[in-house]
Amino acid sequence: MINNNQLTLSVQLPDDETFKSYQSEVNQSVCKLLNDFVANQAEQSQEKNICGFYLFGIKGVGKSHLLHACCAQAQENQLTSVCLSFSELRHLSVEVLDGLEHIDLICLDDIQYISGEADWQQAVFDLYNRVLEQNKKLIITGDKSVQALQLSLPDLRSRLSWGYIEQIKPLSDDEKLLAVQFRAQQRGLLLTDEVARFLLTRLSREMTSLLNALDKLDKASMREQRKITIPFIKDVLLT
């Protein structure tokens, strides 16, 4: 049963954050494994009844994007899913995790936020066990490897090490360029190479910042009925 806290947190997922829109050649093998894991097609997952997947990487490499992509893939496979972030969860009661094991795919983002929260670590450990009993899937992300997370509960560290563990590598500048242009195209916007490179050189190189900038440009472009050019970017973002 889903409780009221879960309903409050269940926001609509971004419809442009899919595996297709994740433009990174260096991480394609991880994307395929995630896709197969969600569809229960990963050979190791089938043979050993692996229900967990720990995905880690530094801020800005697209971990949240990939969780949203997993939920989108689950929906295509007619599976139920939920995606929640520990950045929000940690301010609530641990009871928010009760009943999640009845959902086919549970995605929990940024476990590093509970590194100092013993009650939350125990709750996640208990959830992992329930997910295993129900033969569902659990994907958890963090900004460090399991060993470097500084979790105080050894049992939770052990559980996170049971399943798949994959590191997301940072995108190159060329991959960021392609990713921003692809997302712009999905919105019906045209970003030339020159304009996209200007964004990359004049703004933060973090994908979150670049996509937030694209969102501002999109709204301003619609409001003012102007194309996205370098002078327009300067007017909207750099003044």
PDB file of C-alpha atoms in Angstrom:
ATOM      1  CA  MET A   1       0.000   0.000   0.000  1.00  0.00           C
ATOM      2  CA  ILE A   2       1.304   3.464  -0.969  1.00  0.00           C
ATOM      3  CA  ASN A   3       1.124   6.002   1.860  1.00  0.00           C
ATOM      4  CA  ASN A   4       0.443   9.736   1.734  1.00  0.00           C
ATOM      5  CA  ASN A   5       4.125  10.680   1.845  1.00  0.00           C
ATOM      6  CA  GLN A   6       4.757   8.615  -1.272  1.00  0.00           C
ATOM      7  CA  LEU A   7       1.860  10.266  -3.059  1.00  0.00           C
ATOM      8  CA  THR A   8       3.318  13.675  -2.222  1.00  0.00           C
ATOM      9  CA  LEU A   9       6.667  12.657  -3.684  1.00  0.00           C
ATOM     10  CA  SER A  10       5.304  10.962  -6.817  1.00  0.00           C
ATOM     11  CA  VAL A  11       5.900  13.689  -9.371  1.00  0.00           C
ATOM     12  CA  GLN A  12       5.746  13.219 -13.118  1.00  0.00           C
ATOM     13  CA  LEU A  13       9.018  12.054 -14.605  1.00  0.00           C
ATOM     14  CA  PRO A  14      10.692  14.147 -17.317  1.00  0.00           C
ATOM     15  CA  ASP A  15       9.489  12.749 -20.635  1.00  0.00           C
ATOM     16  CA  ASP A  16      12.756  13.644 -22.369  1.00  0.00           C
ATOM     17  CA  GLU A  17      15.026  11.668 -20.023  1.00  0.00           C
ATOM     18  CA  THR A  18      15.220   8.286 -21.733  1.00  0.00           C
ATOM     19  CA  PHE A  19      17.990   5.911 -22.736  1.00  0.00           C
ATOM     20  CA  LYS A  20      17.816   7.372 -26.244  1.00  0.00           C
ATOM     21  CA  SER A  21      18.455  10.904 -25.011  1.00  0.00           C
ATOM     22  CA  TYR A  22      21.420   9.838 -22.880  1.00  0.00           C
ATOM     23  CA  GLN A  23      24.195  10.692 -25.316  1.00  0.00           C
ATOM     24  CA  SER A  24      27.316   8.935 -24.042  1.00  0.00           C
ATOM     25  CA  GLU A  25      29.261   6.332 -25.980  1.00  0.00           C
ATOM     26  CA  VAL A  26      31.515   5.545 -23.028  1.00  0.00           C
ATOM     27  CA  ASN A  27      28.484   4.571 -20.882  1.00  0.00           C
ATOM     28  CA  GLN A  28      26.507   2.615 -23.491  1.00  0.00           C
ATOM     29  CA  SER A  29      27.387  -0.766 -21.962  1.00  0.00           C
ATOM     30  CA  VAL A  30      25.981   0.414 -18.611  1.00  0.00           C
ATOM     31  CA  CYS A  31      22.830   1.687 -20.323  1.00  0.00           C
ATOM     32  CA  LYS A  32      22.316  -1.690 -22.007  1.00  0.00           C
ATOM     33  CA  LEU A  33      22.807  -3.537 -18.727  1.00  0.00           C
ATOM     34  CA  LEU A  34      20.309  -1.246 -16.985  1.00  0.00           C
ATOM     35  CA  ASN A  35      17.820  -1.755 -19.813  1.00  0.00           C
ATOM     36  CA  ASP A  36      18.203  -5.535 -19.649  1.00  0.00           C
ATOM     37  CA  PHE A  37      17.995  -5.479 -15.847  1.00  0.00           C
ATOM     38  CA  VAL A  38      14.691  -3.603 -15.932  1.00  0.00           C
ATOM     39  CA  ALA A  39      13.312  -6.006 -18.547  1.00  0.00           C
ATOM     40  CA  ASN A  40      14.635  -8.966 -16.517  1.00  0.00           C
ATOM     41  CA  GLN A  41      16.727 -10.065 -19.484  1.00  0.00           C
ATOM     42  CA  ALA A  42      20.185  -9.775 -17.916  1.00  0.00           C
ATOM     43  CA  GLU A  43      21.593 -13.324 -17.863  1.00  0.00           C
ATOM     44  CA  GLN A  44      23.263 -13.009 -14.461  1.00  0.00           C
ATOM     45  CA  SER A  45      20.091 -11.486 -13.007  1.00  0.00           C
ATOM     46  CA  GLN A  46      18.008 -14.450 -14.181  1.00  0.00           C
ATOM     47  CA  GLU A  47      20.492 -17.088 -13.061  1.00  0.00           C
ATOM     48  CA  LYS A  48      21.172 -15.737  -9.569  1.00  0.00           C
ATOM     49  CA  ASN A  49      17.913 -13.885  -8.835  1.00  0.00           C
ATOM     50  CA  ILE A  50      19.735 -10.540  -8.569  1.00  0.00           C
ATOM     51  CA  CYS A  51      17.297  -7.819  -7.572  1.00  0.00           C
ATOM     52  CA  GLY A  52      19.709  -4.947  -6.861  1.00  0.00           C
ATOM     53  CA  PHE A  53      21.735  -2.531  -8.939  1.00  0.00           C
ATOM     54  CA  TYR A  54      24.077   0.081  -7.486  1.00  0.00           C
ATOM     55  CA  LEU A  55      25.000   2.899  -9.873  1.00  0.00           C
ATOM     56  CA  PHE A  56      27.563   5.506  -8.881  1.00  0.00           C
ATOM     57  CA  GLY A  57      29.397   8.481 -10.286  1.00  0.00           C
ATOM     58  CA  ILE A  58      30.285  12.081  -9.567  1.00  0.00           C
ATOM     59  CA  LYS A  59      27.680  14.831  -9.676  1.00  0.00           C
ATOM     60  CA  GLY A  60      26.516  15.752 -13.161  1.00  0.00           C
ATOM     61  CA  VAL A  61      27.184  12.472 -14.990  1.00  0.00           C
ATOM     62  CA  GLY A  62      23.476  11.705 -15.435  1.00  0.00           C
ATOM     63  CA  LYS A  63      22.562   9.243 -12.687  1.00  0.00           C
ATOM     64  CA  SER A  64      19.099  10.766 -12.193  1.00  0.00           C
ATOM     65  CA  HIS A  65      18.591  10.803 -15.970  1.00  0.00           C
ATOM     66  CA  LEU A  66      19.315   7.069 -16.103  1.00  0.00           C
ATOM     67  CA  LEU A  67      16.904   6.337 -13.245  1.00  0.00           C
ATOM     68  CA  HIS A  68      14.193   8.216 -15.121  1.00  0.00           C
ATOM     69  CA  ALA A  69      15.128   6.260 -18.250  1.00  0.00           C
ATOM     70  CA  CYS A  70      14.751   2.996 -16.325  1.00  0.00           C
ATOM     71  CA  CYS A  71      11.268   4.015 -15.188  1.00  0.00           C
ATOM     72  CA  ALA A  72      10.343   4.950 -18.760  1.00  0.00           C
ATOM     73  CA  GLN A  73      11.580   1.556 -19.920  1.00  0.00           C
ATOM     74  CA  ALA A  74       9.595  -0.153 -17.170  1.00  0.00           C
ATOM     75  CA  GLN A  75       6.461   1.634 -18.355  1.00  0.00           C
ATOM     76  CA  GLU A  76       7.089   0.441 -21.909  1.00  0.00           C
ATOM     77  CA  ASN A  77       7.311  -3.088 -20.509  1.00  0.00           C
ATOM     78  CA  GLN A  78       4.006  -2.562 -18.651  1.00  0.00           C
ATOM     79  CA  LEU A  79       5.737  -2.644 -15.271  1.00  0.00           C
ATOM     80  CA  THR A  80       5.036  -0.376 -12.318  1.00  0.00           C
ATOM     81  CA  SER A  81       7.839   1.899 -11.129  1.00  0.00           C
ATOM     82  CA  VAL A  82       8.671   4.699  -8.718  1.00  0.00           C
ATOM     83  CA  CYS A  83      11.642   7.062  -8.587  1.00  0.00           C
ATOM     84  CA  LEU A  84      12.446   8.884  -5.342  1.00  0.00           C
ATOM     85  CA  SER A  85      15.438  10.874  -4.107  1.00  0.00           C
ATOM     86  CA  PHE A  86      17.034  10.594  -0.693  1.00  0.00           C
ATOM     87  CA  SER A  87      17.527  14.358  -0.822  1.00  0.00           C
ATOM     88  CA  GLU A  88      13.759  14.563  -0.179  1.00  0.00           C
ATOM     89  CA  LEU A  89      13.166  11.259   1.590  1.00  0.00           C
ATOM     90  CA  ARG A  90      15.573  11.953   4.461  1.00  0.00           C
ATOM     91  CA  HIS A  91      13.294  14.776   5.688  1.00  0.00           C
ATOM     92  CA  LEU A  92      10.401  12.332   6.063  1.00  0.00           C
ATOM     93  CA  SER A  93       9.674   9.308   8.228  1.00  0.00           C
ATOM     94  CA  VAL A  94      11.331   6.053   7.161  1.00  0.00           C
ATOM     95  CA  GLU A  95       7.800   4.669   6.864  1.00  0.00           C
ATOM     96  CA  VAL A  96       7.707   6.256   3.423  1.00  0.00           C
ATOM     97  CA  LEU A  97       9.501   3.102   2.215  1.00  0.00           C
ATOM     98  CA  ASP A  98       6.774   0.792   3.543  1.00  0.00           C
ATOM     99  CA  GLY A  99       5.046  -1.135   0.771  1.00  0.00           C
ATOM    100  CA  LEU A 100       7.423  -0.128  -2.015  1.00  0.00           C
ATOM    101  CA  GLU A 101       8.391  -3.783  -2.443  1.00  0.00           C
ATOM    102  CA  HIS A 102       5.082  -4.352  -4.253  1.00  0.00           C
ATOM    103  CA  ILE A 103       6.210  -2.070  -7.105  1.00  0.00           C
ATOM    104  CA  ASP A 104       8.065  -3.803  -9.942  1.00  0.00           C
ATOM    105  CA  LEU A 105      10.926  -1.284 -10.114  1.00  0.00           C
ATOM    106  CA  ILE A 106      12.049   0.994  -7.266  1.00  0.00           C
ATOM    107  CA  CYS A 107      14.646   3.679  -8.042  1.00  0.00           C
ATOM    108  CA  LEU A 108      16.276   5.536  -5.145  1.00  0.00           C
ATOM    109  CA  ASP A 109      18.610   8.416  -5.982  1.00  0.00           C
ATOM    110  CA  ASP A 110      21.607   9.792  -4.036  1.00  0.00           C
ATOM    111  CA  ILE A 111      22.036   7.390  -1.128  1.00  0.00           C
ATOM    112  CA  GLN A 112      25.000   9.486   0.107  1.00  0.00           C
ATOM    113  CA  TYR A 113      22.443  11.787   1.757  1.00  0.00           C
ATOM    114  CA  ILE A 114      21.757   9.140   4.427  1.00  0.00           C
ATOM    115  CA  SER A 115      25.401   8.326   5.224  1.00  0.00           C
ATOM    116  CA  GLY A 116      24.884   9.705   8.743  1.00  0.00           C
ATOM    117  CA  GLU A 117      21.314   8.471   9.246  1.00  0.00           C
ATOM    118  CA  ALA A 118      21.273   5.106  11.029  1.00  0.00           C
ATOM    119  CA  ASP A 119      17.476   4.771  10.935  1.00  0.00           C
ATOM    120  CA  TRP A 120      17.369   5.390   7.191  1.00  0.00           C
ATOM    121  CA  GLN A 121      20.156   2.930   6.509  1.00  0.00           C
ATOM    122  CA  GLN A 122      18.284   0.245   8.430  1.00  0.00           C
ATOM    123  CA  ALA A 123      15.082   1.075   6.540  1.00  0.00           C
ATOM    124  CA  VAL A 124      16.812   0.751   3.157  1.00  0.00           C
ATOM    125  CA  PHE A 125      18.372  -2.563   4.238  1.00  0.00           C
ATOM    126  CA  ASP A 126      14.942  -3.852   5.272  1.00  0.00           C
ATOM    127  CA  LEU A 127      13.443  -2.662   1.975  1.00  0.00           C
ATOM    128  CA  TYR A 128      16.185  -4.465   0.033  1.00  0.00           C
ATOM    129  CA  ASN A 129      15.295  -7.714   1.815  1.00  0.00           C
ATOM    130  CA  ARG A 130      11.600  -7.271   1.088  1.00  0.00           C
ATOM    131  CA  VAL A 131      12.310  -6.518  -2.562  1.00  0.00           C
ATOM    132  CA  LEU A 132      14.341  -9.721  -2.742  1.00  0.00           C
ATOM    133  CA  GLU A 133      11.492 -11.719  -1.188  1.00  0.00           C
ATOM    134  CA  GLN A 134       8.988 -10.259  -3.663  1.00  0.00           C
ATOM    135  CA  ASN A 135      11.334 -10.792  -6.653  1.00  0.00           C
ATOM    136  CA  LYS A 136      11.154  -7.107  -7.643  1.00  0.00           C
ATOM    137  CA  LYS A 137      13.934  -4.741  -8.778  1.00  0.00           C
ATOM    138  CA  LEU A 138      15.782  -2.030  -6.846  1.00  0.00           C
ATOM    139  CA  ILE A 139      18.212   0.492  -8.346  1.00  0.00           C
ATOM    140  CA  ILE A 140      20.124   2.807  -6.009  1.00  0.00           C
ATOM    141  CA  THR A 141      22.528   5.578  -6.990  1.00  0.00           C
ATOM    142  CA  GLY A 142      25.297   7.316  -5.087  1.00  0.00           C
ATOM    143  CA  ASP A 143      28.185   9.652  -5.724  1.00  0.00           C
ATOM    144  CA  LYS A 144      30.844   7.188  -4.530  1.00  0.00           C
ATOM    145  CA  SER A 145      31.644   3.499  -4.611  1.00  0.00           C
ATOM    146  CA  VAL A 146      30.017   1.304  -1.961  1.00  0.00           C
ATOM    147  CA  GLN A 147      33.251   1.193   0.040  1.00  0.00           C
ATOM    148  CA  ALA A 148      33.623   4.981  -0.014  1.00  0.00           C
ATOM    149  CA  LEU A 149      30.028   5.810   0.979  1.00  0.00           C
ATOM    150  CA  GLN A 150      30.819   5.811   4.702  1.00  0.00           C
ATOM    151  CA  LEU A 151      27.632   3.953   5.544  1.00  0.00           C
ATOM    152  CA  SER A 152      27.609   2.996   9.215  1.00  0.00           C
ATOM    153  CA  LEU A 153      25.484  -0.141   8.677  1.00  0.00           C
ATOM    154  CA  PRO A 154      27.711  -3.000   7.437  1.00  0.00           C
ATOM    155  CA  ASP A 155      24.661  -5.046   6.402  1.00  0.00           C
ATOM    156  CA  LEU A 156      23.561  -2.313   3.990  1.00  0.00           C
ATOM    157  CA  ARG A 157      27.030  -2.072   2.458  1.00  0.00           C
ATOM    158  CA  SER A 158      26.904  -5.836   1.989  1.00  0.00           C
ATOM    159  CA  ARG A 159      23.491  -5.694   0.312  1.00  0.00           C
ATOM    160  CA  LEU A 160      24.580  -2.947  -2.076  1.00  0.00           C
ATOM    161  CA  SER A 161      27.500  -5.172  -3.069  1.00  0.00           C
ATOM    162  CA  TRP A 162      25.284  -8.178  -3.823  1.00  0.00           C
ATOM    163  CA  GLY A 163      23.940  -7.081  -7.180  1.00  0.00           C
ATOM    164  CA  TYR A 164      25.295  -5.209 -10.151  1.00  0.00           C
ATOM    165  CA  ILE A 165      27.692  -2.368  -9.449  1.00  0.00           C
ATOM    166  CA  GLU A 166      28.499   0.032 -12.287  1.00  0.00           C
ATOM    167  CA  GLN A 167      30.228   3.394 -12.457  1.00  0.00           C
ATOM    168  CA  ILE A 168      28.986   6.146 -14.747  1.00  0.00           C
ATOM    169  CA  LYS A 169      31.909   7.912 -16.369  1.00  0.00           C
ATOM    170  CA  PRO A 170      31.850  11.674 -17.034  1.00  0.00           C
ATOM    171  CA  LEU A 171      30.710  12.820 -20.464  1.00  0.00           C
ATOM    172  CA  SER A 172      33.247  14.385 -22.790  1.00  0.00           C
ATOM    173  CA  ASP A 173      32.628  17.915 -24.061  1.00  0.00           C
ATOM    174  CA  ASP A 174      31.594  16.484 -27.440  1.00  0.00           C
ATOM    175  CA  GLU A 175      29.064  14.183 -25.745  1.00  0.00           C
ATOM    176  CA  LYS A 176      27.679  17.095 -23.742  1.00  0.00           C
ATOM    177  CA  LEU A 177      27.363  19.049 -26.970  1.00  0.00           C
ATOM    178  CA  LEU A 178      25.404  16.231 -28.600  1.00  0.00           C
ATOM    179  CA  ALA A 179      23.244  15.772 -25.508  1.00  0.00           C
ATOM    180  CA  VAL A 180      22.256  19.459 -25.340  1.00  0.00           C
ATOM    181  CA  GLN A 181      21.535  19.565 -29.080  1.00  0.00           C
ATOM    182  CA  PHE A 182      19.472  16.368 -28.853  1.00  0.00           C
ATOM    183  CA  ARG A 183      17.393  17.729 -25.970  1.00  0.00           C
ATOM    184  CA  ALA A 184      16.912  20.997 -27.859  1.00  0.00           C
ATOM    185  CA  GLN A 185      15.741  19.069 -30.914  1.00  0.00           C
ATOM    186  CA  GLN A 186      13.227  17.186 -28.784  1.00  0.00           C
ATOM    187  CA  ARG A 187      11.759  20.569 -27.827  1.00  0.00           C
ATOM    188  CA  GLY A 188      11.609  21.720 -31.431  1.00  0.00           C
ATOM    189  CA  LEU A 189      14.625  24.010 -31.049  1.00  0.00           C
ATOM    190  CA  LEU A 190      17.610  24.315 -33.341  1.00  0.00           C
ATOM    191  CA  LEU A 191      21.003  24.703 -31.688  1.00  0.00           C
ATOM    192  CA  THR A 192      23.825  25.062 -34.173  1.00  0.00           C
ATOM    193  CA  ASP A 193      27.258  23.694 -33.272  1.00  0.00           C
ATOM    194  CA  GLU A 194      28.479  27.264 -32.796  1.00  0.00           C
ATOM    195  CA  VAL A 195      25.672  28.157 -30.404  1.00  0.00           C
ATOM    196  CA  ALA A 196      25.960  24.890 -28.464  1.00  0.00           C
ATOM    197  CA  ARG A 197      29.717  25.320 -28.060  1.00  0.00           C
ATOM    198  CA  PHE A 198      29.162  28.873 -26.838  1.00  0.00           C
ATOM    199  CA  LEU A 199      26.892  27.494 -24.095  1.00  0.00           C
ATOM    200  CA  LEU A 200      29.517  24.946 -23.174  1.00  0.00           C
ATOM    201  CA  THR A 201      32.348  27.461 -22.940  1.00  0.00           C
ATOM    202  CA  ARG A 202      30.495  30.307 -21.231  1.00  0.00           C
ATOM    203  CA  LEU A 203      28.407  28.340 -18.697  1.00  0.00           C
ATOM    204  CA  SER A 204      29.039  25.585 -16.187  1.00  0.00           C
ATOM    205  CA  ARG A 205      29.965  22.321 -17.896  1.00  0.00           C
ATOM    206  CA  GLU A 206      27.686  20.309 -15.600  1.00  0.00           C
ATOM    207  CA  MET A 207      24.851  18.755 -17.589  1.00  0.00           C
ATOM    208  CA  THR A 208      22.282  19.826 -14.993  1.00  0.00           C
ATOM    209  CA  SER A 209      23.321  23.461 -15.398  1.00  0.00           C
ATOM    210  CA  LEU A 210      23.403  23.194 -19.192  1.00  0.00           C
ATOM    211  CA  LEU A 211      19.911  21.682 -19.327  1.00  0.00           C
ATOM    212  CA  ASN A 212      18.558  24.275 -16.886  1.00  0.00           C
ATOM    213  CA  ALA A 213      20.004  26.945 -19.183  1.00  0.00           C
ATOM    214  CA  LEU A 214      18.328  25.259 -22.158  1.00  0.00           C
ATOM    215  CA  ASP A 215      15.018  25.319 -20.294  1.00  0.00           C
ATOM    216  CA  LYS A 216      15.359  29.091 -19.663  1.00  0.00           C
ATOM    217  CA  LEU A 217      16.270  29.696 -23.299  1.00  0.00           C
ATOM    218  CA  ASP A 218      13.325  27.617 -24.482  1.00  0.00           C
ATOM    219  CA  LYS A 219      10.849  29.625 -22.395  1.00  0.00           C
ATOM    220  CA  ALA A 220      12.412  32.949 -23.370  1.00  0.00           C
ATOM    221  CA  SER A 221      12.451  31.962 -27.033  1.00  0.00           C
ATOM    222  CA  MET A 222       8.746  31.129 -26.970  1.00  0.00           C
ATOM    223  CA  ARG A 223       7.919  34.280 -25.038  1.00  0.00           C
ATOM    224  CA  GLU A 224       9.878  36.620 -27.295  1.00  0.00           C
ATOM    225  CA  GLN A 225       9.470  34.636 -30.522  1.00  0.00           C
ATOM    226  CA  ARG A 226      13.212  34.703 -31.182  1.00  0.00           C
ATOM    227  CA  LYS A 227      15.641  32.061 -32.380  1.00  0.00           C
ATOM    228  CA  ILE A 228      18.366  30.912 -30.025  1.00  0.00           C
ATOM    229  CA  THR A 229      21.486  32.710 -31.154  1.00  0.00           C
ATOM    230  CA  ILE A 230      24.626  33.813 -29.329  1.00  0.00           C
ATOM    231  CA  PRO A 231      23.329  37.405 -28.873  1.00  0.00           C
ATOM    232  CA  PHE A 232      20.043  35.954 -27.546  1.00  0.00           C
ATOM    233  CA  ILE A 233      21.943  33.755 -25.069  1.00  0.00           C
ATOM    234  CA  LYS A 234      23.885  36.787 -23.867  1.00  0.00           C
ATOM    235  CA  ASP A 235      20.629  38.723 -23.346  1.00  0.00           C
ATOM    236  CA  VAL A 236      18.895  35.902 -21.461  1.00  0.00           C
ATOM    237  CA  LEU A 237      21.671  34.257 -19.477  1.00  0.00           C
ATOM    238  CA  LEU A 238      24.682  36.557 -19.298  1.00  0.00           C
ATOM    239  CA  THR A 239      23.270  39.975 -18.487  1.00  0.00           C
TER     240      THR A 239
END
